[in-house]
Amino acid sequence: MSLAETEGAAPAQSGQQGGEAAPAVNEPKMTARDANVYYGDAHALKQVDLDIGTNEVTSLIGPSGCGKSTFLRCLNRMNDVIDGCRVVGDIRLDEEDIYHPSLDVVQLRARVGMVFQKPNPFPKSIYENIVYGPRIHGMVNSKGDMDEIVESSLRRAGLWEEAKDRLEEPGTGLSGGQQQRLCIARAIAVNPEVILMDEPCSALDPIATSRIEELIDELRQNFTIVIVTHSMQQAARVSQRTAFFHLGILVEVGSTEDIFTNPKDKRTQDYITGRFG
Amino acid sequence: MNVLTILLVLLVLSTAAYFVGQRQALTVGGGSAKQLHSLPSYHGFYAALWVALPAIILLVLWLVIEPHIAESVLLANLPQAFSQLSQAELDLRIGEIKRLATGNIVGATISPELQAAADGYASTLTVSRIAMIVAMAVLVGIGFLFARKRISVSLRARNQVERVTTVIMFLASLIAILTTVGIILSLLFETGRFFTMVPFWDFLFGIHWSPQTALRADQVGASGAFGAIPLFAGTMLITVIAMFVAVPVGLFSAIYMSEYASPRVRAIAKPLLEVLAGIPTVVYGFFAALAVAPFFRGLGESVGLGVSSESALAAGMVMGIMIIPFVSSLSDDVMNAVPQTLRDGSYALGATQSETVRQVILPAALPGIVGAVLLAVSRAIGETMIVVMAAGLAANLTANPLESVTTVTVQIVTLLTGDQEFDSAKTLAAFALGLVLFVVTLCLNVYALHIVRKYREKYD
Ligand SMILES: Nc1ncnc2c1ncn2[C@@H]1O[C@H](COP(=O)(O)OP(=O)(O)O)[C@@H](O)[C@H]1O
Ligand SMILES: [Mg+2]
């Protein structure tokens, strides 16, 4: 179990918990203070304070509809795309307010990438899927640049060996697990600082799931990762910190080990022992 | 009593039978439907069908057979004087007798024998009609009594009614299919006759179209030419012009509707655009002929270009406008079918909306859009009214959109209007043109629908 292997980022946990912003294990990469989200009149996320530590994996758990995805989408402003969705609060990336009018969403999303629940490769070749982002951001000028980015992204996503001979084939022809790794490679290709993953394994079989989990553990070296998951085992395996949401409220956040072995809140306890969810 | 009245009476009777059957079923079931195998309403339909169906079948058979019997009775009773007539003259006389009997005007003076025969014929018809009504009434009565007798707790009325309904629906679809087959067969048959007069290759690849057949060999128009290439070319020219209008406008409006418009704007603009599809083509036609064509001619004159007053340009432009809703509404559907997850994926990589549209949505929707355009092309090729009114009749073989051209559909119309011998090459040419039109649009439609369907499957 990777719980025991949380090497460098050892549990340096302070006592404060339950709605309060517990300090991240590492230096916070992103911070949310008093974040609220409304869908029309529905108040979907209520006063969330949460820090995302640099180069660690933070998992968001909680029953369906508790606002995990909603919070995740606040971090790269994907909520902007949804009609009638309003975000209030202070959310920062490296101390910079990402909802500030002068901030360019395009730049933000280059720095905060996202992987979705259902693998969604574009109906283009594997190669084109990878270079899509870099091209948009003007990061590549020559065929050489592109070849390099394709190879390095696929290698980092653990897909190079399987895909190197079929780069020109459509990405949609890969298996579900491969497609999801392609989507991770696509996100990595623009060299983001943070990667958000919304239940990235929920559409995959157990073997594909464990490959992605291994991958997440490797990616932690270079990226800050936030993952929404339905599976508590997965949260326990891949993350260093876990945040438990319930009914739009951040109930408890702490080191993964603490949350699973020693939850402070009754609701967390009920959830991780499977009494509701 | 004419047939319509008979049918109305039948309808009333079977409605009555419905209520009687329903009531009876309830009574049999002891006031509730629980014990019955089928709901009371099915018993009602059961009775209604027994009242109406046998009578209707009899009616149809009678109407088919009656004329033959009446005619043979007429022939048998004809006066001696008629027996020396030739077959053609006999037919003529019989026609006169029939018209006389039904009270229509006959040109010739009426001889007493003729009048007598007509009277005989009329009385045969009357007797037949009365016999038919009596027979139907008997059938209605028997059917009604039979149904009443059958209605019981265990009668499987639902199953029987449903079986009859299935048969009726099957007959309805059979009629539709047989009609289509019949039309195609007659098209093929007449086309075959045409090709016995005009060689196939001359028709398909000839470049002179002047469809006339001479009554006498030394007539001026004796040299008819049936080369259809100018027509195909004219059709193509107009279709291409129409597509130049419809594809960009339709596509851009579809992109706007599906990607940019707010739901409110979309809810208003989309139906408005579809109103274009509801305008009768004849209205587009006179719009083209009276407004657009003169406008282009005036414009041409002012820059020193000779524009024909019936130009391919005017017809094509207006046809393009007519086709916009086809392109836009279908493309809009196709783009909406592109899953939201693809858009999200693109936005999450930092793409702007226009980048997402250009690089993700359009490529993903391309097969469907191609299908939409092909359907629009087939619509343009088959369109008649606009070109009849605005494109002219001159079968010029030209690529110049400022000249007047003619199309396949226009020529079919002109070939068949006016008094024509039905078996001249001129008339039969219309069938050959129709067949070409049919084959081309059929292929286009099948191919386009195939593309669209395959595309839909991809995203299910
Ligand atoms: N696009 C949306 N429009 C309206 N309400 C939404 C939308 N997305 C989510 N919600 C609502 O917000 C709440 C939180 O949803 P979500 O963040 O998707 O939950 P989770 O990911 O934890 O299952 C739910 O009550 C959901 O119904
Ligand atoms: Mg979710």
PDB file of N, CA, C and O in Angstrom, chain B residues 134-184:
ATOM      1  N   VAL B 134     -78.714  -3.592 -50.379  1.00  0.00           N
ATOM      2  CA  VAL B 134     -79.420  -4.636 -49.632  1.00  0.00           C
ATOM      3  C   VAL B 134     -78.407  -5.651 -49.088  1.00  0.00           C
ATOM      4  O   VAL B 134     -78.419  -6.006 -47.899  1.00  0.00           O
ATOM      5  N   ALA B 135     -77.472  -6.088 -49.965  1.00  0.00           N
ATOM      6  CA  ALA B 135     -76.487  -7.081 -49.534  1.00  0.00           C
ATOM      7  C   ALA B 135     -75.666  -6.543 -48.371  1.00  0.00           C
ATOM      8  O   ALA B 135     -75.391  -7.250 -47.388  1.00  0.00           O
ATOM      9  N   MET B 136     -75.277  -5.268 -48.460  1.00  0.00           N
ATOM     10  CA  MET B 136     -74.482  -4.693 -47.384  1.00  0.00           C
ATOM     11  C   MET B 136     -75.272  -4.657 -46.087  1.00  0.00           C
ATOM     12  O   MET B 136     -74.748  -4.968 -45.012  1.00  0.00           O
ATOM     13  N   ALA B 137     -76.536  -4.274 -46.202  1.00  0.00           N
ATOM     14  CA  ALA B 137     -77.364  -4.197 -44.999  1.00  0.00           C
ATOM     15  C   ALA B 137     -77.456  -5.564 -44.335  1.00  0.00           C
ATOM     16  O   ALA B 137     -77.325  -5.697 -43.111  1.00  0.00           O
ATOM     17  N   VAL B 138     -77.629  -6.608 -45.178  1.00  0.00           N
ATOM     18  CA  VAL B 138     -77.698  -7.958 -44.622  1.00  0.00           C
ATOM     19  C   VAL B 138     -76.391  -8.297 -43.899  1.00  0.00           C
ATOM     20  O   VAL B 138     -76.386  -8.788 -42.763  1.00  0.00           O
ATOM     21  N   LEU B 139     -75.265  -7.977 -44.548  1.00  0.00           N
ATOM     22  CA  LEU B 139     -73.968  -8.271 -43.933  1.00  0.00           C
ATOM     23  C   LEU B 139     -73.802  -7.543 -42.611  1.00  0.00           C
ATOM     24  O   LEU B 139     -73.306  -8.093 -41.632  1.00  0.00           O
ATOM     25  N   VAL B 140     -74.209  -6.271 -42.599  1.00  0.00           N
ATOM     26  CA  VAL B 140     -74.111  -5.489 -41.367  1.00  0.00           C
ATOM     27  C   VAL B 140     -74.907  -6.175 -40.266  1.00  0.00           C
ATOM     28  O   VAL B 140     -74.421  -6.369 -39.145  1.00  0.00           O
ATOM     29  N   GLY B 141     -76.148  -6.578 -40.628  1.00  0.00           N
ATOM     30  CA  GLY B 141     -76.998  -7.229 -39.630  1.00  0.00           C
ATOM     31  C   GLY B 141     -76.370  -8.510 -39.126  1.00  0.00           C
ATOM     32  O   GLY B 141     -76.253  -8.735 -37.908  1.00  0.00           O
ATOM     33  N   ILE B 142     -75.903  -9.363 -40.064  1.00  0.00           N
ATOM     34  CA  ILE B 142     -75.308 -10.635 -39.650  1.00  0.00           C
ATOM     35  C   ILE B 142     -74.086 -10.394 -38.770  1.00  0.00           C
ATOM     36  O   ILE B 142     -73.927 -11.003 -37.710  1.00  0.00           O
ATOM     37  N   GLY B 143     -73.242  -9.468 -39.215  1.00  0.00           N
ATOM     38  CA  GLY B 143     -72.021  -9.171 -38.448  1.00  0.00           C
ATOM     39  C   GLY B 143     -72.374  -8.731 -37.040  1.00  0.00           C
ATOM     40  O   GLY B 143     -71.771  -9.171 -36.054  1.00  0.00           O
ATOM     41  N   PHE B 144     -73.365  -7.867 -36.936  1.00  0.00           N
ATOM     42  CA  PHE B 144     -73.739  -7.333 -35.636  1.00  0.00           C
ATOM     43  C   PHE B 144     -74.245  -8.457 -34.725  1.00  0.00           C
ATOM     44  O   PHE B 144     -73.798  -8.592 -33.578  1.00  0.00           O
ATOM     45  N   LEU B 145     -75.138  -9.282 -35.278  1.00  0.00           N
ATOM     46  CA  LEU B 145     -75.688 -10.373 -34.464  1.00  0.00           C
ATOM     47  C   LEU B 145     -74.580 -11.345 -34.058  1.00  0.00           C
ATOM     48  O   LEU B 145     -74.503 -11.786 -32.912  1.00  0.00           O
ATOM     49  N   PHE B 146     -73.703 -11.632 -35.005  1.00  0.00           N
ATOM     50  CA  PHE B 146     -72.612 -12.560 -34.720  1.00  0.00           C
ATOM     51  C   PHE B 146     -71.741 -12.031 -33.571  1.00  0.00           C
ATOM     52  O   PHE B 146     -71.449 -12.740 -32.604  1.00  0.00           O
ATOM     53  N   ALA B 147     -71.377 -10.749 -33.669  1.00  0.00           N
ATOM     54  CA  ALA B 147     -70.539 -10.163 -32.631  1.00  0.00           C
ATOM     55  C   ALA B 147     -71.241 -10.214 -31.278  1.00  0.00           C
ATOM     56  O   ALA B 147     -70.648 -10.566 -30.259  1.00  0.00           O
ATOM     57  N   ARG B 148     -72.528  -9.877 -31.283  1.00  0.00           N
ATOM     58  CA  ARG B 148     -73.276  -9.891 -30.019  1.00  0.00           C
ATOM     59  C   ARG B 148     -73.285 -11.280 -29.403  1.00  0.00           C
ATOM     60  O   ARG B 148     -73.208 -11.448 -28.197  1.00  0.00           O
ATOM     61  N   LYS B 149     -73.387 -12.270 -30.296  1.00  0.00           N
ATOM     62  CA  LYS B 149     -73.452 -13.632 -29.806  1.00  0.00           C
ATOM     63  C   LYS B 149     -72.095 -14.054 -29.219  1.00  0.00           C
ATOM     64  O   LYS B 149     -72.026 -14.777 -28.228  1.00  0.00           O
ATOM     65  N   ARG B 150     -71.008 -13.567 -29.854  1.00  0.00           N
ATOM     66  CA  ARG B 150     -69.677 -13.995 -29.439  1.00  0.00           C
ATOM     67  C   ARG B 150     -69.220 -13.334 -28.139  1.00  0.00           C
ATOM     68  O   ARG B 150     -68.393 -13.882 -27.421  1.00  0.00           O
ATOM     69  N   ILE B 151     -69.708 -12.130 -27.889  1.00  0.00           N
ATOM     70  CA  ILE B 151     -69.207 -11.393 -26.732  1.00  0.00           C
ATOM     71  C   ILE B 151     -69.499 -12.167 -25.456  1.00  0.00           C
ATOM     72  O   ILE B 151     -70.645 -12.509 -25.162  1.00  0.00           O
ATOM     73  N   SER B 152     -68.432 -12.493 -24.737  1.00  0.00           N
ATOM     74  CA  SER B 152     -68.589 -13.240 -23.493  1.00  0.00           C
ATOM     75  C   SER B 152     -67.380 -12.910 -22.619  1.00  0.00           C
ATOM     76  O   SER B 152     -66.467 -12.201 -23.048  1.00  0.00           O
ATOM     77  N   VAL B 153     -67.379 -13.454 -21.415  1.00  0.00           N
ATOM     78  CA  VAL B 153     -66.282 -13.154 -20.487  1.00  0.00           C
ATOM     79  C   VAL B 153     -64.947 -13.570 -21.085  1.00  0.00           C
ATOM     80  O   VAL B 153     -63.942 -12.886 -20.969  1.00  0.00           O
ATOM     81  N   SER B 154     -64.949 -14.726 -21.768  1.00  0.00           N
ATOM     82  CA  SER B 154     -63.661 -15.267 -22.186  1.00  0.00           C
ATOM     83  C   SER B 154     -63.275 -14.873 -23.610  1.00  0.00           C
ATOM     84  O   SER B 154     -62.238 -15.290 -24.096  1.00  0.00           O
ATOM     85  N   LEU B 155     -64.094 -14.060 -24.298  1.00  0.00           N
ATOM     86  CA  LEU B 155     -63.757 -13.697 -25.678  1.00  0.00           C
ATOM     87  C   LEU B 155     -62.425 -12.932 -25.715  1.00  0.00           C
ATOM     88  O   LEU B 155     -62.238 -11.950 -25.003  1.00  0.00           O
ATOM     89  N   ARG B 156     -61.509 -13.407 -26.564  1.00  0.00           N
ATOM     90  CA  ARG B 156     -60.212 -12.728 -26.653  1.00  0.00           C
ATOM     91  C   ARG B 156     -60.321 -11.570 -27.644  1.00  0.00           C
ATOM     92  O   ARG B 156     -59.665 -11.553 -28.695  1.00  0.00           O
ATOM     93  N   ALA B 157     -61.148 -10.588 -27.272  1.00  0.00           N
ATOM     94  CA  ALA B 157     -61.434  -9.492 -28.202  1.00  0.00           C
ATOM     95  C   ALA B 157     -60.174  -8.678 -28.494  1.00  0.00           C
ATOM     96  O   ALA B 157     -59.928  -8.267 -29.621  1.00  0.00           O
ATOM     97  N   ARG B 158     -59.355  -8.464 -27.466  1.00  0.00           N
ATOM     98  CA  ARG B 158     -58.157  -7.629 -27.656  1.00  0.00           C
ATOM     99  C   ARG B 158     -57.265  -8.227 -28.731  1.00  0.00           C
ATOM    100  O   ARG B 158     -56.855  -7.554 -29.671  1.00  0.00           O
ATOM    101  N   ASN B 159     -57.000  -9.539 -28.595  1.00  0.00           N
ATOM    102  CA  ASN B 159     -56.103 -10.174 -29.554  1.00  0.00           C
ATOM    103  C   ASN B 159     -56.651 -10.063 -30.967  1.00  0.00           C
ATOM    104  O   ASN B 159     -55.920  -9.778 -31.911  1.00  0.00           O
ATOM    105  N   GLN B 160     -57.959 -10.284 -31.110  1.00  0.00           N
ATOM    106  CA  GLN B 160     -58.527 -10.264 -32.456  1.00  0.00           C
ATOM    107  C   GLN B 160     -58.523  -8.863 -33.044  1.00  0.00           C
ATOM    108  O   GLN B 160     -58.170  -8.665 -34.201  1.00  0.00           O
ATOM    109  N   VAL B 161     -58.900  -7.896 -32.208  1.00  0.00           N
ATOM    110  CA  VAL B 161     -58.905  -6.518 -32.704  1.00  0.00           C
ATOM    111  C   VAL B 161     -57.497  -6.119 -33.106  1.00  0.00           C
ATOM    112  O   VAL B 161     -57.267  -5.524 -34.159  1.00  0.00           O
ATOM    113  N   GLU B 162     -56.518  -6.499 -32.263  1.00  0.00           N
ATOM    114  CA  GLU B 162     -55.150  -6.098 -32.592  1.00  0.00           C
ATOM    115  C   GLU B 162     -54.663  -6.776 -33.856  1.00  0.00           C
ATOM    116  O   GLU B 162     -53.911  -6.188 -34.640  1.00  0.00           O
ATOM    117  N   ARG B 163     -55.096  -8.021 -34.068  1.00  0.00           N
ATOM    118  CA  ARG B 163     -54.671  -8.693 -35.294  1.00  0.00           C
ATOM    119  C   ARG B 163     -55.235  -7.959 -36.507  1.00  0.00           C
ATOM    120  O   ARG B 163     -54.527  -7.712 -37.481  1.00  0.00           O
ATOM    121  N   VAL B 164     -56.503  -7.573 -36.416  1.00  0.00           N
ATOM    122  CA  VAL B 164     -57.111  -6.857 -37.546  1.00  0.00           C
ATOM    123  C   VAL B 164     -56.409  -5.521 -37.771  1.00  0.00           C
ATOM    124  O   VAL B 164     -56.109  -5.145 -38.907  1.00  0.00           O
ATOM    125  N   THR B 165     -56.107  -4.803 -36.671  1.00  0.00           N
ATOM    126  CA  THR B 165     -55.427  -3.514 -36.841  1.00  0.00           C
ATOM    127  C   THR B 165     -54.074  -3.713 -37.520  1.00  0.00           C
ATOM    128  O   THR B 165     -53.682  -2.920 -38.375  1.00  0.00           O
ATOM    129  N   THR B 166     -53.364  -4.768 -37.118  1.00  0.00           N
ATOM    130  CA  THR B 166     -52.070  -5.025 -37.740  1.00  0.00           C
ATOM    131  C   THR B 166     -52.238  -5.208 -39.244  1.00  0.00           C
ATOM    132  O   THR B 166     -51.469  -4.653 -40.033  1.00  0.00           O
ATOM    133  N   VAL B 167     -53.252  -5.994 -39.618  1.00  0.00           N
ATOM    134  CA  VAL B 167     -53.470  -6.226 -41.050  1.00  0.00           C
ATOM    135  C   VAL B 167     -53.775  -4.915 -41.762  1.00  0.00           C
ATOM    136  O   VAL B 167     -53.238  -4.636 -42.839  1.00  0.00           O
ATOM    137  N   ILE B 168     -54.593  -4.064 -41.117  1.00  0.00           N
ATOM    138  CA  ILE B 168     -54.935  -2.790 -41.759  1.00  0.00           C
ATOM    139  C   ILE B 168     -53.686  -1.932 -41.936  1.00  0.00           C
ATOM    140  O   ILE B 168     -53.446  -1.360 -43.001  1.00  0.00           O
ATOM    141  N   MET B 169     -52.832  -1.906 -40.897  1.00  0.00           N
ATOM    142  CA  MET B 169     -51.610  -1.104 -41.015  1.00  0.00           C
ATOM    143  C   MET B 169     -50.706  -1.663 -42.099  1.00  0.00           C
ATOM    144  O   MET B 169     -50.092  -0.934 -42.869  1.00  0.00           O
ATOM    145  N   PHE B 170     -50.663  -3.010 -42.177  1.00  0.00           N
ATOM    146  CA  PHE B 170     -49.842  -3.636 -43.198  1.00  0.00           C
ATOM    147  C   PHE B 170     -50.346  -3.243 -44.587  1.00  0.00           C
ATOM    148  O   PHE B 170     -49.551  -2.873 -45.461  1.00  0.00           O
ATOM    149  N   LEU B 171     -51.678  -3.259 -44.762  1.00  0.00           N
ATOM    150  CA  LEU B 171     -52.236  -2.887 -46.060  1.00  0.00           C
ATOM    151  C   LEU B 171     -51.871  -1.443 -46.402  1.00  0.00           C
ATOM    152  O   LEU B 171     -51.526  -1.136 -47.539  1.00  0.00           O
ATOM    153  N   ALA B 172     -51.936  -0.563 -45.380  1.00  0.00           N
ATOM    154  CA  ALA B 172     -51.611   0.837 -45.635  1.00  0.00           C
ATOM    155  C   ALA B 172     -50.181   0.978 -46.127  1.00  0.00           C
ATOM    156  O   ALA B 172     -49.895   1.668 -47.114  1.00  0.00           O
ATOM    157  N   SER B 173     -49.235   0.277 -45.456  1.00  0.00           N
ATOM    158  CA  SER B 173     -47.850   0.428 -45.895  1.00  0.00           C
ATOM    159  C   SER B 173     -47.649  -0.240 -47.250  1.00  0.00           C
ATOM    160  O   SER B 173     -46.860   0.222 -48.066  1.00  0.00           O
ATOM    161  N   LEU B 174     -48.418  -1.310 -47.480  1.00  0.00           N
ATOM    162  CA  LEU B 174     -48.317  -1.973 -48.774  1.00  0.00           C
ATOM    163  C   LEU B 174     -48.723  -1.011 -49.893  1.00  0.00           C
ATOM    164  O   LEU B 174     -48.076  -0.943 -50.942  1.00  0.00           O
ATOM    165  N   ILE B 175     -49.771  -0.237 -49.636  1.00  0.00           N
ATOM    166  CA  ILE B 175     -50.214   0.721 -50.653  1.00  0.00           C
ATOM    167  C   ILE B 175     -49.099   1.715 -50.959  1.00  0.00           C
ATOM    168  O   ILE B 175     -48.776   1.979 -52.111  1.00  0.00           O
ATOM    169  N   ALA B 176     -48.458   2.231 -49.890  1.00  0.00           N
ATOM    170  CA  ALA B 176     -47.382   3.192 -50.100  1.00  0.00           C
ATOM    171  C   ALA B 176     -46.262   2.576 -50.929  1.00  0.00           C
ATOM    172  O   ALA B 176     -45.764   3.169 -51.896  1.00  0.00           O
ATOM    173  N   ILE B 177     -45.880   1.352 -50.556  1.00  0.00           N
ATOM    174  CA  ILE B 177     -44.767   0.713 -51.255  1.00  0.00           C
ATOM    175  C   ILE B 177     -45.136   0.416 -52.704  1.00  0.00           C
ATOM    176  O   ILE B 177     -44.379   0.712 -53.635  1.00  0.00           O
ATOM    177  N   LEU B 178     -46.341  -0.125 -52.888  1.00  0.00           N
ATOM    178  CA  LEU B 178     -46.749  -0.478 -54.251  1.00  0.00           C
ATOM    179  C   LEU B 178     -46.823   0.756 -55.140  1.00  0.00           C
ATOM    180  O   LEU B 178     -46.468   0.705 -56.312  1.00  0.00           O
ATOM    181  N   THR B 179     -47.282   1.871 -54.561  1.00  0.00           N
ATOM    182  CA  THR B 179     -47.333   3.092 -55.354  1.00  0.00           C
ATOM    183  C   THR B 179     -45.945   3.475 -55.835  1.00  0.00           C
ATOM    184  O   THR B 179     -45.729   3.789 -57.011  1.00  0.00           O
ATOM    185  N   THR B 180     -44.982   3.449 -54.895  1.00  0.00           N
ATOM    186  CA  THR B 180     -43.617   3.788 -55.271  1.00  0.00           C
ATOM    187  C   THR B 180     -43.120   2.863 -56.375  1.00  0.00           C
ATOM    188  O   THR B 180     -42.582   3.312 -57.391  1.00  0.00           O
ATOM    189  N   VAL B 181     -43.320   1.576 -56.153  1.00  0.00           N
ATOM    190  CA  VAL B 181     -42.863   0.617 -57.157  1.00  0.00           C
ATOM    191  C   VAL B 181     -43.535   0.892 -58.501  1.00  0.00           C
ATOM    192  O   VAL B 181     -42.891   0.892 -59.554  1.00  0.00           O
ATOM    193  N   GLY B 182     -44.837   1.170 -58.446  1.00  0.00           N
ATOM    194  CA  GLY B 182     -45.563   1.447 -59.682  1.00  0.00           C
ATOM    195  C   GLY B 182     -44.994   2.643 -60.418  1.00  0.00           C
ATOM    196  O   GLY B 182     -44.800   2.608 -61.641  1.00  0.00           O
ATOM    197  N   ILE B 183     -44.697   3.700 -59.672  1.00  0.00           N
ATOM    198  CA  ILE B 183     -44.149   4.897 -60.309  1.00  0.00           C
ATOM    199  C   ILE B 183     -42.811   4.576 -60.965  1.00  0.00           C
ATOM    200  O   ILE B 183     -42.550   4.934 -62.119  1.00  0.00           O
ATOM    201  N   ILE B 184     -41.973   3.860 -60.223  1.00  0.00           N
ATOM    202  CA  ILE B 184     -40.654   3.536 -60.775  1.00  0.00           C
ATOM    203  C   ILE B 184     -40.809   2.679 -62.029  1.00  0.00           C
ATOM    204  O   ILE B 184     -40.151   2.923 -63.047  1.00  0.00           O
TER     205      ILE B 184
END
